[in-house]
Tab-separated table of C-alpha atoms in Angstrom:
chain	number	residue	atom	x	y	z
M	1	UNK	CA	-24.662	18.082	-14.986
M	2	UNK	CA	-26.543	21.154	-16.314
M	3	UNK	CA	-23.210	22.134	-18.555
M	4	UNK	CA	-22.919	20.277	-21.644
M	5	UNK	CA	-20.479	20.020	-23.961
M	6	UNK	CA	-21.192	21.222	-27.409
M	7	UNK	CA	-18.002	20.038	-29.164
M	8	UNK	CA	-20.117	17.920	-31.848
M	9	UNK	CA	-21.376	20.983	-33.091
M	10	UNK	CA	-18.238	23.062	-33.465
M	11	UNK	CA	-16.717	19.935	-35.438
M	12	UNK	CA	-19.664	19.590	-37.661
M	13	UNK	CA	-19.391	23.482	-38.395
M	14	UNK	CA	-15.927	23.387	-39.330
M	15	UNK	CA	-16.430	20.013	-40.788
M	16	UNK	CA	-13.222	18.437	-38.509
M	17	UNK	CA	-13.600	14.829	-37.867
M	18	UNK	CA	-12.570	14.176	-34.032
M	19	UNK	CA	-9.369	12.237	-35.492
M	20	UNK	CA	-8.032	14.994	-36.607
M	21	UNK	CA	-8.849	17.295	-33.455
M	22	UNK	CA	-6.908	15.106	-31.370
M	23	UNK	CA	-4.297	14.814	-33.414
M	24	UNK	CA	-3.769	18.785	-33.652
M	25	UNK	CA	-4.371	19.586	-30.050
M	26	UNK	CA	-2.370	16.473	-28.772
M	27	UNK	CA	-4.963	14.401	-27.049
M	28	UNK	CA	-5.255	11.003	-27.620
M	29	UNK	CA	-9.070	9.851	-29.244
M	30	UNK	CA	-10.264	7.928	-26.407
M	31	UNK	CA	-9.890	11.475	-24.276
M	32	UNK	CA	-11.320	13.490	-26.878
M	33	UNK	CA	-14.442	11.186	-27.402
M	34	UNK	CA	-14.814	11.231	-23.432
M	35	UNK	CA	-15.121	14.949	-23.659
M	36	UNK	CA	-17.220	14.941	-26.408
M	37	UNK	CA	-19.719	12.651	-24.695
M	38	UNK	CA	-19.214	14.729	-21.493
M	39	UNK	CA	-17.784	11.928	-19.459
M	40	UNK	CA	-15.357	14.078	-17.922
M	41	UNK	CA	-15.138	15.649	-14.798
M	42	UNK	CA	-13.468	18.720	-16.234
M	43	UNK	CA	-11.291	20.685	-18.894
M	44	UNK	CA	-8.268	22.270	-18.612
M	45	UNK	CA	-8.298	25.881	-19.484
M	46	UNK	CA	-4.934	24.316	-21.554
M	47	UNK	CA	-7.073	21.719	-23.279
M	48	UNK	CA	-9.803	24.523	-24.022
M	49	UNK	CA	-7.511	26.934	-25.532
M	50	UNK	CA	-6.044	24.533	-27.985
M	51	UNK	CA	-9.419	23.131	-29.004
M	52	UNK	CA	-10.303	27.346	-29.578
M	53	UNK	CA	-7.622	27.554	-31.338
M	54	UNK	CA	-7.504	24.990	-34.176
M	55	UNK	CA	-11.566	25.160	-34.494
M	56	UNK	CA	-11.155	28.869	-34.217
M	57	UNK	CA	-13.842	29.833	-31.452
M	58	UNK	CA	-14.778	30.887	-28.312
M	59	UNK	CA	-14.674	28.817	-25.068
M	60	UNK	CA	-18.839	29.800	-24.829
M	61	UNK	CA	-19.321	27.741	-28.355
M	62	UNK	CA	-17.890	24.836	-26.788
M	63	UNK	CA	-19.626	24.530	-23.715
M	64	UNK	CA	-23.449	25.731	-22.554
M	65	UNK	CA	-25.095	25.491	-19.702
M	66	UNK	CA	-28.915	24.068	-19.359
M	67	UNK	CA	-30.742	24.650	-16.359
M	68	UNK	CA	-31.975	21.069	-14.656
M	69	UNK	CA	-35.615	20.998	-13.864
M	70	UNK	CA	-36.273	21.015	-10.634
M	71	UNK	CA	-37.400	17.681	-9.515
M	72	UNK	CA	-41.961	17.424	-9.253
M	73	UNK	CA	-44.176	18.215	-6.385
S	1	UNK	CA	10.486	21.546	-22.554
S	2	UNK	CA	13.838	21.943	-20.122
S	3	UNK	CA	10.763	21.554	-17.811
S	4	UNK	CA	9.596	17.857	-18.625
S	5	UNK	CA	12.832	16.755	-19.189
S	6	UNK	CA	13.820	17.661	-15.721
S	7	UNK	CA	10.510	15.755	-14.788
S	8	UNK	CA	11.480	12.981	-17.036
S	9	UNK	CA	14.634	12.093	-15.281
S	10	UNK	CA	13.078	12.704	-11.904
S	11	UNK	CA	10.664	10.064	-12.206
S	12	UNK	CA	13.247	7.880	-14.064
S	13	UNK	CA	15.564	8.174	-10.814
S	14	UNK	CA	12.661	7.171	-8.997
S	15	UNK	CA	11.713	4.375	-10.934
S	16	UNK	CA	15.756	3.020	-10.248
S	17	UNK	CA	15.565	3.987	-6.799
S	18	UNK	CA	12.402	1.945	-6.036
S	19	UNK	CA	13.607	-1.180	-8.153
S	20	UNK	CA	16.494	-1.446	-6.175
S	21	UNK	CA	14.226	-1.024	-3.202
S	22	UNK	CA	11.710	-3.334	-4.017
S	23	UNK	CA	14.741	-5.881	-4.309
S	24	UNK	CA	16.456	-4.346	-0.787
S	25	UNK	CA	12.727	-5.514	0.368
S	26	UNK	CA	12.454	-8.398	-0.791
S	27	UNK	CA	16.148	-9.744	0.706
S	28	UNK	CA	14.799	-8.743	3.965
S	29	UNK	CA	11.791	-10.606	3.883
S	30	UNK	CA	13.703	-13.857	2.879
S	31	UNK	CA	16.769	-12.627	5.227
S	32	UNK	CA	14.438	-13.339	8.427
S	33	UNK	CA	13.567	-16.680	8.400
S	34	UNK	CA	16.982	-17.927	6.889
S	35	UNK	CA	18.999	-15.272	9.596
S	36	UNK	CA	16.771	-17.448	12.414
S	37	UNK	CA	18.323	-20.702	11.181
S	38	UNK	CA	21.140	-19.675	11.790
S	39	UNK	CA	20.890	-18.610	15.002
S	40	UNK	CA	18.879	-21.686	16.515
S	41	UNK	CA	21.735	-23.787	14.815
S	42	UNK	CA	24.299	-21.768	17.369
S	43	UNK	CA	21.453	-20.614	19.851
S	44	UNK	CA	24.218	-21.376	23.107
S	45	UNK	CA	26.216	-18.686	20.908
S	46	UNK	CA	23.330	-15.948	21.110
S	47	UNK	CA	22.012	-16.380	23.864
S	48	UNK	CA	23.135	-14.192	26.490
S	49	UNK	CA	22.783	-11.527	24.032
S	50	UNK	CA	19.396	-12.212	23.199
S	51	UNK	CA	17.788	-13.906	25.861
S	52	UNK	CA	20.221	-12.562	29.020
S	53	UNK	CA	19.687	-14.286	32.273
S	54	UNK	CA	18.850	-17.462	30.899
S	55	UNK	CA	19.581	-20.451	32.405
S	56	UNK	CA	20.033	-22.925	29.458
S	57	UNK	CA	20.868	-26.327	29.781
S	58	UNK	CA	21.940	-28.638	26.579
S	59	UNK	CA	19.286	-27.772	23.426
S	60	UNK	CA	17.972	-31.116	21.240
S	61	UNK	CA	17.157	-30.451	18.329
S	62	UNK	CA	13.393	-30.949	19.055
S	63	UNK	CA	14.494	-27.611	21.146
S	64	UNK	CA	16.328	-26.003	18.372
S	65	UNK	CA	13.068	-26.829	16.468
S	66	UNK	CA	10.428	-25.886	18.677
S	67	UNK	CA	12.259	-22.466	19.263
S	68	UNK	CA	12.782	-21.848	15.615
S	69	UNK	CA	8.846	-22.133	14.842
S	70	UNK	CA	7.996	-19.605	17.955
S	71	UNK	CA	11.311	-16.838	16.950
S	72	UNK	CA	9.202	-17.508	13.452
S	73	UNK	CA	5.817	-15.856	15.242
S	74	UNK	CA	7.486	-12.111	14.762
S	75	UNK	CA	9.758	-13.166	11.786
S	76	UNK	CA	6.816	-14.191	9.493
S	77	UNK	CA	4.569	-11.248	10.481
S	78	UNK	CA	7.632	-9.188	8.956
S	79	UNK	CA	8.093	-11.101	6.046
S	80	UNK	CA	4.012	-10.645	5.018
S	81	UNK	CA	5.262	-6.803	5.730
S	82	UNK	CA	8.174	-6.833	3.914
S	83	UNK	CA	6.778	-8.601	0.770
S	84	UNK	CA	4.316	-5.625	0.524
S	85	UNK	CA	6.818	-3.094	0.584
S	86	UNK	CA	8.616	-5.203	-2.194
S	87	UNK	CA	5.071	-4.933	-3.879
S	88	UNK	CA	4.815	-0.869	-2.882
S	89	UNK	CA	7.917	-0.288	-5.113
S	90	UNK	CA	7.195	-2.757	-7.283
S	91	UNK	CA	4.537	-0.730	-8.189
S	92	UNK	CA	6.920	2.563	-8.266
S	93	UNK	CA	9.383	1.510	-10.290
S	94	UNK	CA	6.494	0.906	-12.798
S	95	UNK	CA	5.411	4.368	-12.435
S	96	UNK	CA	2.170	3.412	-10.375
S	97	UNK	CA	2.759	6.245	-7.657
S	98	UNK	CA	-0.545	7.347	-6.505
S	99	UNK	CA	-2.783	4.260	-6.841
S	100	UNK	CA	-5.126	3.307	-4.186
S	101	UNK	CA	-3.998	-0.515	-4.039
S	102	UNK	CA	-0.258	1.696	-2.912
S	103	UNK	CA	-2.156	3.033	0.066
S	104	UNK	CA	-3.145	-0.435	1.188
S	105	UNK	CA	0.138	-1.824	0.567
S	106	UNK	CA	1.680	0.501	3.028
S	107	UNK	CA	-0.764	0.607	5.135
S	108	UNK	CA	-0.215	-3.316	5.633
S	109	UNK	CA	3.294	-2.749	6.121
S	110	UNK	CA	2.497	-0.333	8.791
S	111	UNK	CA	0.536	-2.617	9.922
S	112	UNK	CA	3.129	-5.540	10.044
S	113	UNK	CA	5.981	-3.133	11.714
S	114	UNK	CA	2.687	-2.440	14.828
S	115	UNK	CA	1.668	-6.081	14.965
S	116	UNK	CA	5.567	-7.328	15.046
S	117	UNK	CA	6.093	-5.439	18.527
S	118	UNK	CA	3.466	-8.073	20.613
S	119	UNK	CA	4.583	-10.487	18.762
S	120	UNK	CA	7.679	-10.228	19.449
S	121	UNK	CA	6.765	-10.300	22.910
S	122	UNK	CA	4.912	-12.927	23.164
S	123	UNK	CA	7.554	-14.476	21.163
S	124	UNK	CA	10.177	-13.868	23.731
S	125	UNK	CA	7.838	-14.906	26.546
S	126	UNK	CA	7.076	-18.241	24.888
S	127	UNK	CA	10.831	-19.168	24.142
S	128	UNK	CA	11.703	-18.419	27.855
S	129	UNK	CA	9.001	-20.955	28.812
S	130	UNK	CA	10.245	-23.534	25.943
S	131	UNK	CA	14.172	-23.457	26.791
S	132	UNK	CA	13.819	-23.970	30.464
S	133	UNK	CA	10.578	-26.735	30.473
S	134	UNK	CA	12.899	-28.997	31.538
S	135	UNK	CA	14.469	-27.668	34.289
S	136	UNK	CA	13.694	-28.429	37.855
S	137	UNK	CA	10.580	-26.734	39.767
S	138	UNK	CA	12.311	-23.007	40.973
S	139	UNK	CA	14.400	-22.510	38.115
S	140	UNK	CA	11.992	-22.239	35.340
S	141	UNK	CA	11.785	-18.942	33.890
S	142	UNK	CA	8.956	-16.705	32.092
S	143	UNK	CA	10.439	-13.879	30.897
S	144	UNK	CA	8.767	-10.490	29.436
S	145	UNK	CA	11.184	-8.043	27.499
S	146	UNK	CA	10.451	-5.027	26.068
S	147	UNK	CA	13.095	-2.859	24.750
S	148	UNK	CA	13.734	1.566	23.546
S	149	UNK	CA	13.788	-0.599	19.676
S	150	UNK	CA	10.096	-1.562	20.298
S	151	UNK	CA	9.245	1.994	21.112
S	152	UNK	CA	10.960	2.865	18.008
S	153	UNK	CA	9.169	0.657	16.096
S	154	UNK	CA	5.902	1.636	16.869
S	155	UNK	CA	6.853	5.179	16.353
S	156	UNK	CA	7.882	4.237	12.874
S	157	UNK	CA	4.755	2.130	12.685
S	158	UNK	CA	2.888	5.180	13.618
S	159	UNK	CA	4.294	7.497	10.878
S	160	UNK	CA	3.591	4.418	8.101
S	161	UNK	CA	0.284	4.567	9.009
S	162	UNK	CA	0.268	8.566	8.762
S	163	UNK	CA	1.727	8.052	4.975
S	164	UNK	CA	-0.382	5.718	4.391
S	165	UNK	CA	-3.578	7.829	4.914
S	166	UNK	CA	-1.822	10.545	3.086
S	167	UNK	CA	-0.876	8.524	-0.119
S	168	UNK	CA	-4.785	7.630	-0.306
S	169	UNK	CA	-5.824	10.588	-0.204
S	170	UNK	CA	-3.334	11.615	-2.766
S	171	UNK	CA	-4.885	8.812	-4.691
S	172	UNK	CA	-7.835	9.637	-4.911
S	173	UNK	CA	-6.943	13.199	-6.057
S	174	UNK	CA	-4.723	11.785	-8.733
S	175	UNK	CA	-8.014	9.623	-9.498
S	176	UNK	CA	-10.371	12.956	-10.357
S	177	UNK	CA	-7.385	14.637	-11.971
S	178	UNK	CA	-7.149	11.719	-14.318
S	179	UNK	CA	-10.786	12.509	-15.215
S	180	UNK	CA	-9.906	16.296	-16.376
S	181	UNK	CA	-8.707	16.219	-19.867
């Protein structure tokens, strides 16, 4: 999946520990570390805008998107 | 908030609705084979409602026995329906409403309703042949019945099956929303 969640980063910037993220934006931990991971299919524009919100930043510091090589020969 | 609430005590209706269903379910299932008893125990009773046109002579018990194990042919294909329903709102009333193993529980039931029809059939054929063995060469009977509440049932059988599909596909939608957070 060439988009990639940059979550970790934003956390370490504000210096939130992903306890307390969940707590604030109502998710439970074993969610939050799925999406931090990027195990997840997807995220609710819902989810994203509370996670903006307490971490104060934009949707584009959360999430990137990395070209995948295409494959040899 | 009004919102969930409302939500809340739909699902909570639901929940009672389907308990009391999965126990409607499971009488029926048990209801068969104990209803069948009681009709082979009186079978002279029944019988021109049932079997009409039958000449019977004096049932044995061995008769009473032997026709009791072939009504059972139908009776225990519904039963194996039946006790998936029971385990369809089983599931329900826990709050298990688009699962995959609901699909397949359906599905059987569907299943049972479509596979009770021949049965029942060959049921019917089979006790003709049983009650009049006996009877001297001419007057032994085969008899093949097929009635408007068979074509009912396999248009009901029909529509399961169409639900069926339809809950598993809903299933497996609920199954990638669960992997959106």
């Amino acid at each position: 999946m060439p988009i990639v969640v940059t979550l970790d980063v934003m956390l370490a910037r504000r210096k939130m520990r992903g306890k307390e993220l969940a707590e604030r934006i109502g998710m439970t931990e074993q969610n939050l570390s799925l999406l931090r991971s990027g195990k997840v299919k997807g995220i609710r524009f819902e989810t994203l805008s509370r996670i903006c919100n307490v971490l104060e930043c934009q949707p584009a510091d959360l999430l990137t998107y990395e070209p995948e090589e295409p494959p040899d020969g | 908030m009004v919102e969930a609430l409302t939500a809340e005590r739909r699902r909570e209706r639901l929940s009672r609705f389907a308990a009391a269903m999965r126990w409607v379910s499971l009488a029926l299932a048990v209801a068969g084979p104990v209803i069948l008893i009681g009709v082979w125990l009186r079978f002279e009773a029944f019988a021109p409602s049932v079997m009409p046109g039958l000449r019977l002579s004096e049932l044995l018990t061995g008769d009473r026995i032997g026709g009791y194990a072939i009504s059972m042919l139908p009776a225990a294909i519904g039963m194996w329906g039946f006790f998936h329903l029971a385990r369809l709102f089983g599931r329900f009333a826990e709050g298990d409403l688009f699962d995959r193993d609901n699909a397949v529980r359906l599905r059987r039931f569907a299943v049972s309703l479509l596979a009770v029809i021949p049965a029942k059939i060959v049921a019917h054929a089979l006790l003709s042949v049983w009650l009049t063995r006996a009877a001297e060469p001419g007057a032994r009977q085969l008899q093949i019945s097929v009635s408007s509440t068979d074509v009912v049932l396999f248009a009901i059988g029909l529509l399961m099956v169409a639900l069926a599909t339809v809950l598993r596909e809903a299933a497996a939608i609920a199954d990638e929303n669960r992997q959106f957070v």
